[in-house]
CSV table of C-alpha atoms and ligand atoms in Angstrom, one decimal:
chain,number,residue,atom,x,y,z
A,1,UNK,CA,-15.4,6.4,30.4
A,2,UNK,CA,-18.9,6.4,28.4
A,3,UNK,CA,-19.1,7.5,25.4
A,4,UNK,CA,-21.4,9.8,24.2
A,5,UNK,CA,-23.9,8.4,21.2
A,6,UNK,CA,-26.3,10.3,19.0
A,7,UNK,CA,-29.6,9.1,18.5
A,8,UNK,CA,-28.7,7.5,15.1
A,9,UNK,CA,-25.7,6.1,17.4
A,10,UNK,CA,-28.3,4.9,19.4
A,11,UNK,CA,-31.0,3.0,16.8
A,12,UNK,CA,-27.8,1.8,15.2
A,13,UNK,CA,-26.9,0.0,18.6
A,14,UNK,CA,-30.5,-1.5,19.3
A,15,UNK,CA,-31.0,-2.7,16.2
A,16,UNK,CA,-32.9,-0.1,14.5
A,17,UNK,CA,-31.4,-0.1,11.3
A,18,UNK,CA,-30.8,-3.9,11.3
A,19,UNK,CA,-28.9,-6.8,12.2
A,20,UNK,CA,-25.3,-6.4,10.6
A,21,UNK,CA,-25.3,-2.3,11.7
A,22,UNK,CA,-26.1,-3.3,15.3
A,23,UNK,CA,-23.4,-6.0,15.2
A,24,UNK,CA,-20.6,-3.5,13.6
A,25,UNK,CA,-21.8,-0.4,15.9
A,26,UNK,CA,-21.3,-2.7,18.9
A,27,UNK,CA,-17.8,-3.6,18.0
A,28,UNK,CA,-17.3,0.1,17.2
A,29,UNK,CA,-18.5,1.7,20.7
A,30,UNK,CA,-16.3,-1.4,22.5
A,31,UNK,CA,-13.4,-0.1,20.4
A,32,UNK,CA,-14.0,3.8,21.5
A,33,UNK,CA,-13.9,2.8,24.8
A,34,UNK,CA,-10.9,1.1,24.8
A,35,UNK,CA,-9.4,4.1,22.5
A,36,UNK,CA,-10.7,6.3,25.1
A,37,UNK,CA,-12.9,8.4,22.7
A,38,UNK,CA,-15.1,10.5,24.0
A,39,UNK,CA,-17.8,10.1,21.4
A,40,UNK,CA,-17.8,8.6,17.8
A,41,UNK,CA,-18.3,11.0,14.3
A,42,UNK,CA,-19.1,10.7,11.3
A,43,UNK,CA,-16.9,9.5,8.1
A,44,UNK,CA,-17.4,10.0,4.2
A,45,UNK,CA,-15.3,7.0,2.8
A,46,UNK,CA,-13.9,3.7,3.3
A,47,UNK,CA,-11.8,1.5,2.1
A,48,UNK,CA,-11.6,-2.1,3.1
A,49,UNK,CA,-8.4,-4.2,4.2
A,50,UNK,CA,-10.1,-7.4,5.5
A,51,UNK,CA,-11.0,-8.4,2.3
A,52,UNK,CA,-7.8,-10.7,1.9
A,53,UNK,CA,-8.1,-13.8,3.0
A,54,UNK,CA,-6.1,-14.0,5.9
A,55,UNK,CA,-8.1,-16.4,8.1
A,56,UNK,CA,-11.0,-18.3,7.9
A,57,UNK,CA,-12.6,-16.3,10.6
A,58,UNK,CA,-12.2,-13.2,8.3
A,59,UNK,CA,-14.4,-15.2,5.7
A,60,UNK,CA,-16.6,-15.9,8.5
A,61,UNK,CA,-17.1,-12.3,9.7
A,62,UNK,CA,-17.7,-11.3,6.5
A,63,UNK,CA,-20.3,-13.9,5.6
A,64,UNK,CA,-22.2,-13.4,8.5
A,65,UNK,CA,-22.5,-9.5,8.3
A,66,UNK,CA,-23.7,-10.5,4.4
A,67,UNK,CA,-26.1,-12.5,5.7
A,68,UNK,CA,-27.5,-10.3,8.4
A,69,UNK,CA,-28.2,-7.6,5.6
A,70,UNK,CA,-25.3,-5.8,6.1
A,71,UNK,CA,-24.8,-2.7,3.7
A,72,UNK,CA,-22.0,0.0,3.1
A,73,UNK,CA,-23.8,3.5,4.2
A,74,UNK,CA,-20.6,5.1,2.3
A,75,UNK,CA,-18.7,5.0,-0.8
A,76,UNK,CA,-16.4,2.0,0.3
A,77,UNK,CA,-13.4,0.7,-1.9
A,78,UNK,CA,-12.0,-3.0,-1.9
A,79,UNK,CA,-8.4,-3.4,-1.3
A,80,UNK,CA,-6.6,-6.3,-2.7
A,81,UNK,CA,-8.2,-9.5,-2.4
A,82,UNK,CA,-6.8,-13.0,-2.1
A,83,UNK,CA,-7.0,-13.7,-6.2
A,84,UNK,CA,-6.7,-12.3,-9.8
A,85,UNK,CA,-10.5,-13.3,-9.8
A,86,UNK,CA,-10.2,-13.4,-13.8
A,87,UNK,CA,-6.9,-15.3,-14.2
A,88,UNK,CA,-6.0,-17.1,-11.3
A,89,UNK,CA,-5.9,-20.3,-13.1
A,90,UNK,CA,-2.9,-18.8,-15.1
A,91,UNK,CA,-1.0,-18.0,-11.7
A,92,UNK,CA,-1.8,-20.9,-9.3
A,93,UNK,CA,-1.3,-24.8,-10.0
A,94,UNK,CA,-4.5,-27.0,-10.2
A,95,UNK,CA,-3.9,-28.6,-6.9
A,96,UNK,CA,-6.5,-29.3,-4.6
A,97,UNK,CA,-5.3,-26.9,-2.0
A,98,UNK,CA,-5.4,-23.9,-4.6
A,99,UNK,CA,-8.9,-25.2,-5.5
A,100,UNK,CA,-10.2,-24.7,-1.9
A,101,UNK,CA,-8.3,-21.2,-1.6
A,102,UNK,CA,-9.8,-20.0,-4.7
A,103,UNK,CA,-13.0,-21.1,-3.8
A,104,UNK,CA,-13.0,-19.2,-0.2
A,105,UNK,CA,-11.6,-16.4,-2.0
A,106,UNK,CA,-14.5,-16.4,-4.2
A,107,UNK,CA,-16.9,-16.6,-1.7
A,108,UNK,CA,-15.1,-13.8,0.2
A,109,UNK,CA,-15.2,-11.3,-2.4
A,110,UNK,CA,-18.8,-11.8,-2.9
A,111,UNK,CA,-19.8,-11.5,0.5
A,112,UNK,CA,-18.0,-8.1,0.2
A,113,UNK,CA,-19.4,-7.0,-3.0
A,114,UNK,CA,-22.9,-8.5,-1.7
A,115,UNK,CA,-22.4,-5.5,0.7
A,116,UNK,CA,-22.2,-2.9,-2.0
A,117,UNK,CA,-18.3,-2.0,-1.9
A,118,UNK,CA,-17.1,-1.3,-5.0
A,119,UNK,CA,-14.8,-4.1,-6.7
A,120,UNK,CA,-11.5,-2.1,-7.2
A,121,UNK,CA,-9.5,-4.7,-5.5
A,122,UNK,CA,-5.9,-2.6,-5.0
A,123,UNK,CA,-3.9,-1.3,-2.5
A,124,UNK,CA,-3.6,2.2,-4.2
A,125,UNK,CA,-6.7,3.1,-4.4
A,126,UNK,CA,-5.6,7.1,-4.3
A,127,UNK,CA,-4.2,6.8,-7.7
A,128,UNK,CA,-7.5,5.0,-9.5
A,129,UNK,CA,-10.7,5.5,-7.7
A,130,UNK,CA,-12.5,7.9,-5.5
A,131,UNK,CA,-9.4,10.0,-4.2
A,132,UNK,CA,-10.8,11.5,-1.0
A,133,UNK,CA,-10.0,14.9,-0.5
A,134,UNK,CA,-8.4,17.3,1.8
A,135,UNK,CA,-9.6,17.2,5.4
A,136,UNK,CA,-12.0,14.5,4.4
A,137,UNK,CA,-12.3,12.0,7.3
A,138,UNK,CA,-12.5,8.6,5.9
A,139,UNK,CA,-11.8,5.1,7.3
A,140,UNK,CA,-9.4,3.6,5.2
A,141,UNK,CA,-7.7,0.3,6.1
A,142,UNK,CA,-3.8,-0.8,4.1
A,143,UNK,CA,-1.1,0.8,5.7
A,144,UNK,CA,0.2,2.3,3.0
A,145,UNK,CA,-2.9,3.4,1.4
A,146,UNK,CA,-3.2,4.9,5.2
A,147,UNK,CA,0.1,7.1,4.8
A,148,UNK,CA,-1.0,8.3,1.7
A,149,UNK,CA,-4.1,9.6,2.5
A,150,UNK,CA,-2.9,11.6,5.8
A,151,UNK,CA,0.4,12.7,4.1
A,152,UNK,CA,0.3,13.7,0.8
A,153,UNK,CA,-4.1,14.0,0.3
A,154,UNK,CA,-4.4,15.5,3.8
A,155,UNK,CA,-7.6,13.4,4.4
A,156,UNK,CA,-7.9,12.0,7.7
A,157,UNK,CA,-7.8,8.6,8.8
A,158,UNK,CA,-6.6,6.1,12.0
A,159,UNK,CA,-5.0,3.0,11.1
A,160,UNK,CA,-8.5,0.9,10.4
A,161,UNK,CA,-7.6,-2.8,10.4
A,162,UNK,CA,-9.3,-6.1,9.4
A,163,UNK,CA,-13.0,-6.5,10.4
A,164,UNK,CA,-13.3,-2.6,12.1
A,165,UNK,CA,-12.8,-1.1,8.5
A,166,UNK,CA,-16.3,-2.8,7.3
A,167,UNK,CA,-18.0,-2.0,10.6
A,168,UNK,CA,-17.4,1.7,9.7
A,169,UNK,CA,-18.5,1.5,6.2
A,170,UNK,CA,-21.9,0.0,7.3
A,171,UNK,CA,-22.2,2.5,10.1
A,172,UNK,CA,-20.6,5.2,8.9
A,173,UNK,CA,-19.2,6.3,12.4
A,174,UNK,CA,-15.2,5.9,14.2
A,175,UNK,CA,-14.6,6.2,17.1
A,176,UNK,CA,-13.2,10.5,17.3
A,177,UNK,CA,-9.9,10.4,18.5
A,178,UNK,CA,-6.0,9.9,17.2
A,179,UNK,CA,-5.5,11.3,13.2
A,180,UNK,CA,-9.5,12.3,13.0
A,181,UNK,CA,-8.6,15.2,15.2
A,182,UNK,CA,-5.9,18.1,14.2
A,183,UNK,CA,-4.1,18.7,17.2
A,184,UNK,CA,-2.9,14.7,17.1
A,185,UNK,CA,-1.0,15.5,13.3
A,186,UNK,CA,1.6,17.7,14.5
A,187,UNK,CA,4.7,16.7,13.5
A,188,UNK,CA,7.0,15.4,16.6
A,189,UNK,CA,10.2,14.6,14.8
A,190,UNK,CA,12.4,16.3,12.4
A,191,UNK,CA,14.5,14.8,10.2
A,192,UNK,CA,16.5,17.0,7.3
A,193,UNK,CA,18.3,15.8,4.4
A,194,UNK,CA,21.8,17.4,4.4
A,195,UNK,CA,23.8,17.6,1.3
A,196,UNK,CA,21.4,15.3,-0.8
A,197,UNK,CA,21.9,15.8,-4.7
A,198,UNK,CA,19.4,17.1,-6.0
A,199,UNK,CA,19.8,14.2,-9.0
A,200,UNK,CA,19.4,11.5,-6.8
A,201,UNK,CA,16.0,12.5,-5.7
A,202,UNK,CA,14.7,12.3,-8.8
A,203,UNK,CA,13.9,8.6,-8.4
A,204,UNK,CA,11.3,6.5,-7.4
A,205,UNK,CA,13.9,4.0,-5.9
A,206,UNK,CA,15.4,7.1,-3.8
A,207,UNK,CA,12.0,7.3,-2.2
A,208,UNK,CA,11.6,3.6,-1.5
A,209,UNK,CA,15.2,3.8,0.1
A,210,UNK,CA,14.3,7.0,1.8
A,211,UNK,CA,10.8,5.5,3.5
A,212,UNK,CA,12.6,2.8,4.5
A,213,UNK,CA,15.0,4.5,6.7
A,214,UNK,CA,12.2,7.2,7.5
A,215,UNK,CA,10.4,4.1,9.1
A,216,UNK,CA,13.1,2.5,10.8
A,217,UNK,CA,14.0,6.1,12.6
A,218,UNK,CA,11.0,6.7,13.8
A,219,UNK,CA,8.2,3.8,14.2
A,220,UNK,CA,4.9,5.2,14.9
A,221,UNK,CA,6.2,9.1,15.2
A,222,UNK,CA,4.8,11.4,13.0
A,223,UNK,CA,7.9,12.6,11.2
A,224,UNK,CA,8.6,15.6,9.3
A,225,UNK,CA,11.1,15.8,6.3
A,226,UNK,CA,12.6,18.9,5.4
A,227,UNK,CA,14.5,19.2,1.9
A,228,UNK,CA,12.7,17.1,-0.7
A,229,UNK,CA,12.0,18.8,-3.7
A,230,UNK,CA,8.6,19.7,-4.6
A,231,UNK,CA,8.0,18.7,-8.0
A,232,UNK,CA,7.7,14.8,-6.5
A,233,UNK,CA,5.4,12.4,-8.4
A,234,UNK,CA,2.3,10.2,-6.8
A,235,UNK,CA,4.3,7.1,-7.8
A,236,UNK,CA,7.4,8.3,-5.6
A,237,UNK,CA,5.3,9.1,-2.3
A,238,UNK,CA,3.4,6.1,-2.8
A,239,UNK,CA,6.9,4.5,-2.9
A,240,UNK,CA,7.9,6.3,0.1
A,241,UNK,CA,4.5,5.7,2.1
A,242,UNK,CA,4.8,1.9,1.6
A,243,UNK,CA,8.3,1.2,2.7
A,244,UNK,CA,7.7,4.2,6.0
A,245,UNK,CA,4.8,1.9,6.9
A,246,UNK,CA,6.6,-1.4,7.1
A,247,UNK,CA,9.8,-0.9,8.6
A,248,UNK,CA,7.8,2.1,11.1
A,249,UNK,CA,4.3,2.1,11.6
A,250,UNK,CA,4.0,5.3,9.7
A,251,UNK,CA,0.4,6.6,9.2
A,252,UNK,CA,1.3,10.1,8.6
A,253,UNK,CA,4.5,11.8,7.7
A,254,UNK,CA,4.9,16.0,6.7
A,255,UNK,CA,7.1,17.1,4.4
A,256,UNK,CA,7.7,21.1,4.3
A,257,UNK,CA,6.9,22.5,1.1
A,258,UNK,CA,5.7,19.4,-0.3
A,259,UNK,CA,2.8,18.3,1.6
A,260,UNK,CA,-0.6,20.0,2.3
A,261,UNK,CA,-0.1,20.0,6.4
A,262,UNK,CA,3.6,22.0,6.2
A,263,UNK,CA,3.8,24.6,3.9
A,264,UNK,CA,6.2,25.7,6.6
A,265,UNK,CA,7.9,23.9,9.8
A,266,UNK,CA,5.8,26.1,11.6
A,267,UNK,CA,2.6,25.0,10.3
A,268,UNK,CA,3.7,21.0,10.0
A,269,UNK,CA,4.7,21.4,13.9
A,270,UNK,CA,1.9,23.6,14.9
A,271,UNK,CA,3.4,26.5,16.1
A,272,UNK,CA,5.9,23.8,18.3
A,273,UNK,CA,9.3,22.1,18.5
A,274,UNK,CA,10.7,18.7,17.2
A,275,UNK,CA,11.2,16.3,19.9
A,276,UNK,CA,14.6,15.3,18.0
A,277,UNK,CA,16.4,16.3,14.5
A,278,UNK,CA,17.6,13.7,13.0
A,279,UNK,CA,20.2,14.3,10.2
A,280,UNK,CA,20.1,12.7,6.8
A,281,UNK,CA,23.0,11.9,4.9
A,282,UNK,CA,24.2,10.0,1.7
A,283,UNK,CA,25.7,7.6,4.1
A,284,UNK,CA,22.3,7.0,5.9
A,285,UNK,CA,20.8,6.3,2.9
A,286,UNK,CA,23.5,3.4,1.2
A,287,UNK,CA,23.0,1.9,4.5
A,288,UNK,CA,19.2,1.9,4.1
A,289,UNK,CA,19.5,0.7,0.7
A,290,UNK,CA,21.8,-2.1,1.9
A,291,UNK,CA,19.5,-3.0,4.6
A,292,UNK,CA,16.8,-3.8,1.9
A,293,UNK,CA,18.3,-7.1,0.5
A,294,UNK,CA,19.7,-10.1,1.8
A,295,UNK,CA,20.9,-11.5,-1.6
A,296,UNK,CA,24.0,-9.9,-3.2
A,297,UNK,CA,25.3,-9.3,-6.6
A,298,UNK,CA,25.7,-12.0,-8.8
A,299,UNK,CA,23.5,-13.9,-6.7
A,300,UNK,CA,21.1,-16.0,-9.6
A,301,UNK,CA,17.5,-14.9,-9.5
A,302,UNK,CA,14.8,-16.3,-9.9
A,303,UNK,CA,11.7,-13.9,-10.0
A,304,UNK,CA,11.1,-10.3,-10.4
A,305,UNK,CA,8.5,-8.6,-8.5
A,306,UNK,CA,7.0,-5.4,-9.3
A,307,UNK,CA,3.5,-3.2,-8.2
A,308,UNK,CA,3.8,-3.7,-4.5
A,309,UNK,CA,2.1,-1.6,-4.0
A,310,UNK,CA,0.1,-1.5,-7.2
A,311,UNK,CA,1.7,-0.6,-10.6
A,312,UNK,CA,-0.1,2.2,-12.3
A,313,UNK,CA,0.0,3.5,-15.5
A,314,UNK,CA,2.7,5.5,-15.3
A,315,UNK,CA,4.8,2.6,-14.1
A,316,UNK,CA,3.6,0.6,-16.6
A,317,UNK,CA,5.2,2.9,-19.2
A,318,UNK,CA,8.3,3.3,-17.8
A,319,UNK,CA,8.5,-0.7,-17.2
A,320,UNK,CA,8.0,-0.5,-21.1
A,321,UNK,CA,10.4,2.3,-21.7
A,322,UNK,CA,13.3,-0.4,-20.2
A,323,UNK,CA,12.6,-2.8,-21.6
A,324,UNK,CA,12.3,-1.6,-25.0
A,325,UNK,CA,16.2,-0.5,-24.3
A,326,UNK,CA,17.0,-3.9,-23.5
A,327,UNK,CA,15.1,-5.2,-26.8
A,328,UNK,CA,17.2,-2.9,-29.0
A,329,UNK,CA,20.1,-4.3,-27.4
A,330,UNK,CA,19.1,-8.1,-28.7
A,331,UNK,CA,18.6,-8.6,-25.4
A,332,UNK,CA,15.7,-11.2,-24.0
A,333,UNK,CA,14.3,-12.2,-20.8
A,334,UNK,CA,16.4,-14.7,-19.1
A,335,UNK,CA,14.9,-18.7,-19.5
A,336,UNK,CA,15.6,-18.8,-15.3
A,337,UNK,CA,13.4,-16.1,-14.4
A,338,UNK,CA,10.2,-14.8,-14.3
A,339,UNK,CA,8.7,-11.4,-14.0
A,340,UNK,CA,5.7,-10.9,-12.4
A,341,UNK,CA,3.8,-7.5,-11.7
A,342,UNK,CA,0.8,-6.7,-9.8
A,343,UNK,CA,-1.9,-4.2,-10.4
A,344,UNK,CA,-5.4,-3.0,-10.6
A,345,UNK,CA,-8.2,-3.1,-13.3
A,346,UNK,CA,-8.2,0.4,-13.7
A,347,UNK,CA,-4.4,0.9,-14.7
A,348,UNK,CA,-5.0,-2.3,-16.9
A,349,UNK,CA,-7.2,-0.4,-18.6
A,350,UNK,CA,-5.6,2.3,-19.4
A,351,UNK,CA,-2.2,-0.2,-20.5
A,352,UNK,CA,-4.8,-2.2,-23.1
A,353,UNK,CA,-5.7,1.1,-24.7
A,354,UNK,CA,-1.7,1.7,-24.8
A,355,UNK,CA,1.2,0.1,-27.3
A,356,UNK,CA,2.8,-0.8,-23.8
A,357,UNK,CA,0.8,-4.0,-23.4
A,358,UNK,CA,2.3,-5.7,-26.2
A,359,UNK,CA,6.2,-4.3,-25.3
A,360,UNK,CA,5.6,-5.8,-22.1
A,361,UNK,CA,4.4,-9.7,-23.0
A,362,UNK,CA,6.0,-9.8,-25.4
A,363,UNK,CA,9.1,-9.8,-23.4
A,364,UNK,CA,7.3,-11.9,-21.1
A,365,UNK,CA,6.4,-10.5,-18.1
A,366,UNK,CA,3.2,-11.6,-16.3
A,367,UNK,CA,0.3,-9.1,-15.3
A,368,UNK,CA,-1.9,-10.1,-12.4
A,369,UNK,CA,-4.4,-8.0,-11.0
A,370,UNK,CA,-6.8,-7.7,-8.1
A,371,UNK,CA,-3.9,-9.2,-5.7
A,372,UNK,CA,-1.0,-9.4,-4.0
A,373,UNK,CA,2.5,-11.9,-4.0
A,374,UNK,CA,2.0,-12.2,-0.4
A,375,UNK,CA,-1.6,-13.3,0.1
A,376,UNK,CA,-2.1,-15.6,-2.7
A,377,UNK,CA,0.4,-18.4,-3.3
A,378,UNK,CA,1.5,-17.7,-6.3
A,379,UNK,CA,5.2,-17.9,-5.8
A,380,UNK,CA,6.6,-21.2,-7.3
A,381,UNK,CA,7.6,-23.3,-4.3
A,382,UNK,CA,11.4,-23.9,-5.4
A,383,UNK,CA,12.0,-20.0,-5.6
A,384,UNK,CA,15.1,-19.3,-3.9
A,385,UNK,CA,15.9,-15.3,-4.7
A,386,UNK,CA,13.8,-12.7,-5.5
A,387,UNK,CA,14.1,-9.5,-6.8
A,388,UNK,CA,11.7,-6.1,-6.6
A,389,UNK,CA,11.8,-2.3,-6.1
A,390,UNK,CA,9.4,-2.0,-3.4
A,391,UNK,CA,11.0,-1.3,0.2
A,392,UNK,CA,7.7,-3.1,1.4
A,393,UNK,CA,8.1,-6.2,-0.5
A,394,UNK,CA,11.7,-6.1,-0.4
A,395,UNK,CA,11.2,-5.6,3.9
A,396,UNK,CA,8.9,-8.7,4.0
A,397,UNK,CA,9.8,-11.0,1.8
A,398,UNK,CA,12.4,-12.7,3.3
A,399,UNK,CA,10.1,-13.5,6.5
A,400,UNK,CA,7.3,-14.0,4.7
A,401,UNK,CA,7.5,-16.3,1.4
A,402,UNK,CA,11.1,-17.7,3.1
A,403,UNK,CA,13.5,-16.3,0.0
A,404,UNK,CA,16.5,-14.5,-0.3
A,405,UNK,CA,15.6,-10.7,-2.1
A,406,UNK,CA,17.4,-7.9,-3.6
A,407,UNK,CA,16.0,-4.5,-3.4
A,408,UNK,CA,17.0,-2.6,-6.9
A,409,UNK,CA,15.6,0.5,-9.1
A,410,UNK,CA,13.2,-0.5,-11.9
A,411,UNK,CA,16.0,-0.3,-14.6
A,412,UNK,CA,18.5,-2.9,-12.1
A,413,UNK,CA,15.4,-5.1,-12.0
A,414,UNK,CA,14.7,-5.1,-15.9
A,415,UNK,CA,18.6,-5.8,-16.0
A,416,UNK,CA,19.1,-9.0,-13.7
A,417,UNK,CA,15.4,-10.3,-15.5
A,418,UNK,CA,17.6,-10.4,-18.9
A,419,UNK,CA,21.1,-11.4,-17.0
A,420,UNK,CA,19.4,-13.7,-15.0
A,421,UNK,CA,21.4,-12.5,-11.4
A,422,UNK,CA,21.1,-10.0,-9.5
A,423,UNK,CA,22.6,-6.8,-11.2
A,424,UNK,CA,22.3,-3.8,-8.3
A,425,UNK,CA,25.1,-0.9,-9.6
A,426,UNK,CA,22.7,2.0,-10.2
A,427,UNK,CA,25.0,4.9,-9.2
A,428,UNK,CA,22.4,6.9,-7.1
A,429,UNK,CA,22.9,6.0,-3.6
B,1,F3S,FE1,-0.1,-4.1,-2.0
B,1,F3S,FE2,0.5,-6.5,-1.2
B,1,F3S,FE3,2.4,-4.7,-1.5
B,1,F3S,S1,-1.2,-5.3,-0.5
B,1,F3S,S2,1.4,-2.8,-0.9
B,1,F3S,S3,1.1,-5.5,-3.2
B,1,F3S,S4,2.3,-6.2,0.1
């Protein structure tokens, strides 16, 4: 099937409005044909996912779009890069290999900048920058950043991945199919949360556990929860959204009440039925949460891991809060392990304009921003088990960086930093 072009569609395609937009509108037409879109539309945002340093043929692509002129025609945000660009001397050894990453990763981030994105280098970028709003459509690559935007913003997005995400934010155009289009975001599964207590959804690590198992029910399904409460914070969906996304292939979830898509199961199936109900239960969840680690109590650890995805502010004070309780305890952190956490500039800022700072190195825990554990090696070669409270880290960690991990709530994971093993008896689930 053809599909139907405007006339910018058109100049953009022959060349019109230069090299790098004829180059990214090709790629985009090819992909709405293979998508089966019947003609492309316009979007408002972007945010990039290609700007990590997967490949050298992802430094390659974005080089040569640089250096044909290429330009964002939209507000266009940086997810995270390959390197703390300030501090990455503090995080990776001076070897020769890390010299040669940090040098690509340089160049990288300044073809992408070169091409007018915005430097905000994080993977939440809808808790620090340019939150798009509802029924926006946007092209926004990072699957969790995805989920969040569909679910709980109500913009509207596909799943945009490396090298098609910065061929929309030079054209401004997707292909119009999939998410763009309302009668694709009904809801097609149900799934209710029977006899929850109310207490235990009060957590950030409930929601982790709870994306999780919402993934692993119902991969790329768009699912619908009924019973969370509604008085949720962005830090718990984003907890949710990350962990639905990696053990599914979430990119939109409803939840009735909660979200802006289901004030009512009517509304979040569109006047339909659920394909299936699915039925949540404590013992659902305990098995989710078990699911999340592969090291056990009492295990000795060796690193903590928090801010995947990003820690903001927020986190950053309750990180503080639990630690303080430790400090008045006489407790320390443990000489074995370290504690790293990840974030962005902008919830930096806020911390150094906050006591928290201080609380939190002086304990010794490492802030590095701008990145990610998994795409810059910055894990110490002879680390065996690993600790977080991120379903997504927790879900890839063993696979990817080769280590044993335990999934735990904040508090568990400030606890086994001073204990130095793995501490997981939070009563919740
Ligand atoms: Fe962000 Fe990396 Fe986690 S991109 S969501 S910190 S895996």
């Amino acid at each position: 099937m053809s599909v139907k072009l405007s006339t910018r569609d058109e100049q953009l395609l022959h060349g019109q409005h230069g090299e790098a937009a004829q180059m990214a509108m090709r790629i985009l037409v090819r992909m709405a044909e293979v998508q089966g879109a019947a003609e492309m539309m316009d979007v408002s945002q972007a945010h990039i996912d290609g700007c990590g340093l997967l490949s050298e043929t992802g430094l390659e692509f974005a080089e040569t779009l640089a250096a044909k002129g290429g330009k964002v025609c939209i507000p266009t945000t940086l997810n995270m890069g390959p390197l703390d660009l300030q501090n990455w001397r503090q995080f990776l050894p001076a070897t020769s290999r890390n010299e040669d990453f940090a040098a690509k990763a340089i160049r990288q981030a300044k073809a992408y900048t070169d091409m007018g994105c915005i430097p905000t280098w994080t993977c939440a970028p809808y808790q620090s920058y340019l939150t798009p709003r509802f029924g926006r459509q946007i092209a926004w690559g990072e699957s969790n950043a995805i989920c969040y935007a569909n679910s709980v913003l109500g913009a509207r997005t596909n799943r945009y991945g490396d090298f098609i995400d910065i061929c929309a934010a030079i054209t401004g155009r997707v292909p119009k199919c999939g998410l763009h289009l309302k009668q694709n975001r009904k809801g097609q599964i149900l799934l209710r949360l029977i006899d929850i207590d109310p207490a235990i959804m009060r957590s950030n690590y409930f929601f982790a556990i709870l994306g999780h198992l919402v993934g692993s029910l119902t991969e790329d399904e768009i699912p619908v929860i009924e019973g969370l409460p509604v008085d949720v914070s962005s830090d718990q969906l984003k907890a949710l959204c990350a962990a639905a996304a990696s053990s599914g292939s979430v990119a939109l979830f409803h939840a009735i009440g909660l979200t802006p898509e289901a004030n009512t199961l009517e509304e979040a199936f569109q006047g339909g039925k659920p394909e299936r109900v699915i039925d949540i239960r404590l013992s659902d969840l305990q098995k989710s949460r078990a699911d999340l680690s592969t090291a056990k109590e009492g295990d000795d650890l060796d690193l903590v891991v928090l801010g995947c995805p990003h820690f903001s502010f927020d986190e950053f004070r309750e990180l503080a809060r639990l630690i303080r309780g430790q400090r008045e305890k006489g407790k320390t952190l443990h000489p074995n392990v370290k504690v790293v956490v990840i974030s962005c500039q902008t919830s930096y800022a806020l911390l150094q304009r906050s006591e928290f700072l201080d609380v939190l190195t002086d304990f010794g825990a490492e802030i590095t921003l701008d990145t990610c554990i998994f795409h810059t090696p910055m894990v110490p070669p002879d680390t065996k088990v690993i600790m977080t409270n991120s379903g997504k880290c927790a879900y890839y960690a063993p696979g990817e960086l080769g280590v044993q991990v335990a999934f735990g709530s904040m508090a568990e994971c400030v606890e086994s930093a001073v204990k130095g093993h793995v501490c997981q008896k939070e009563a919740i689930v």
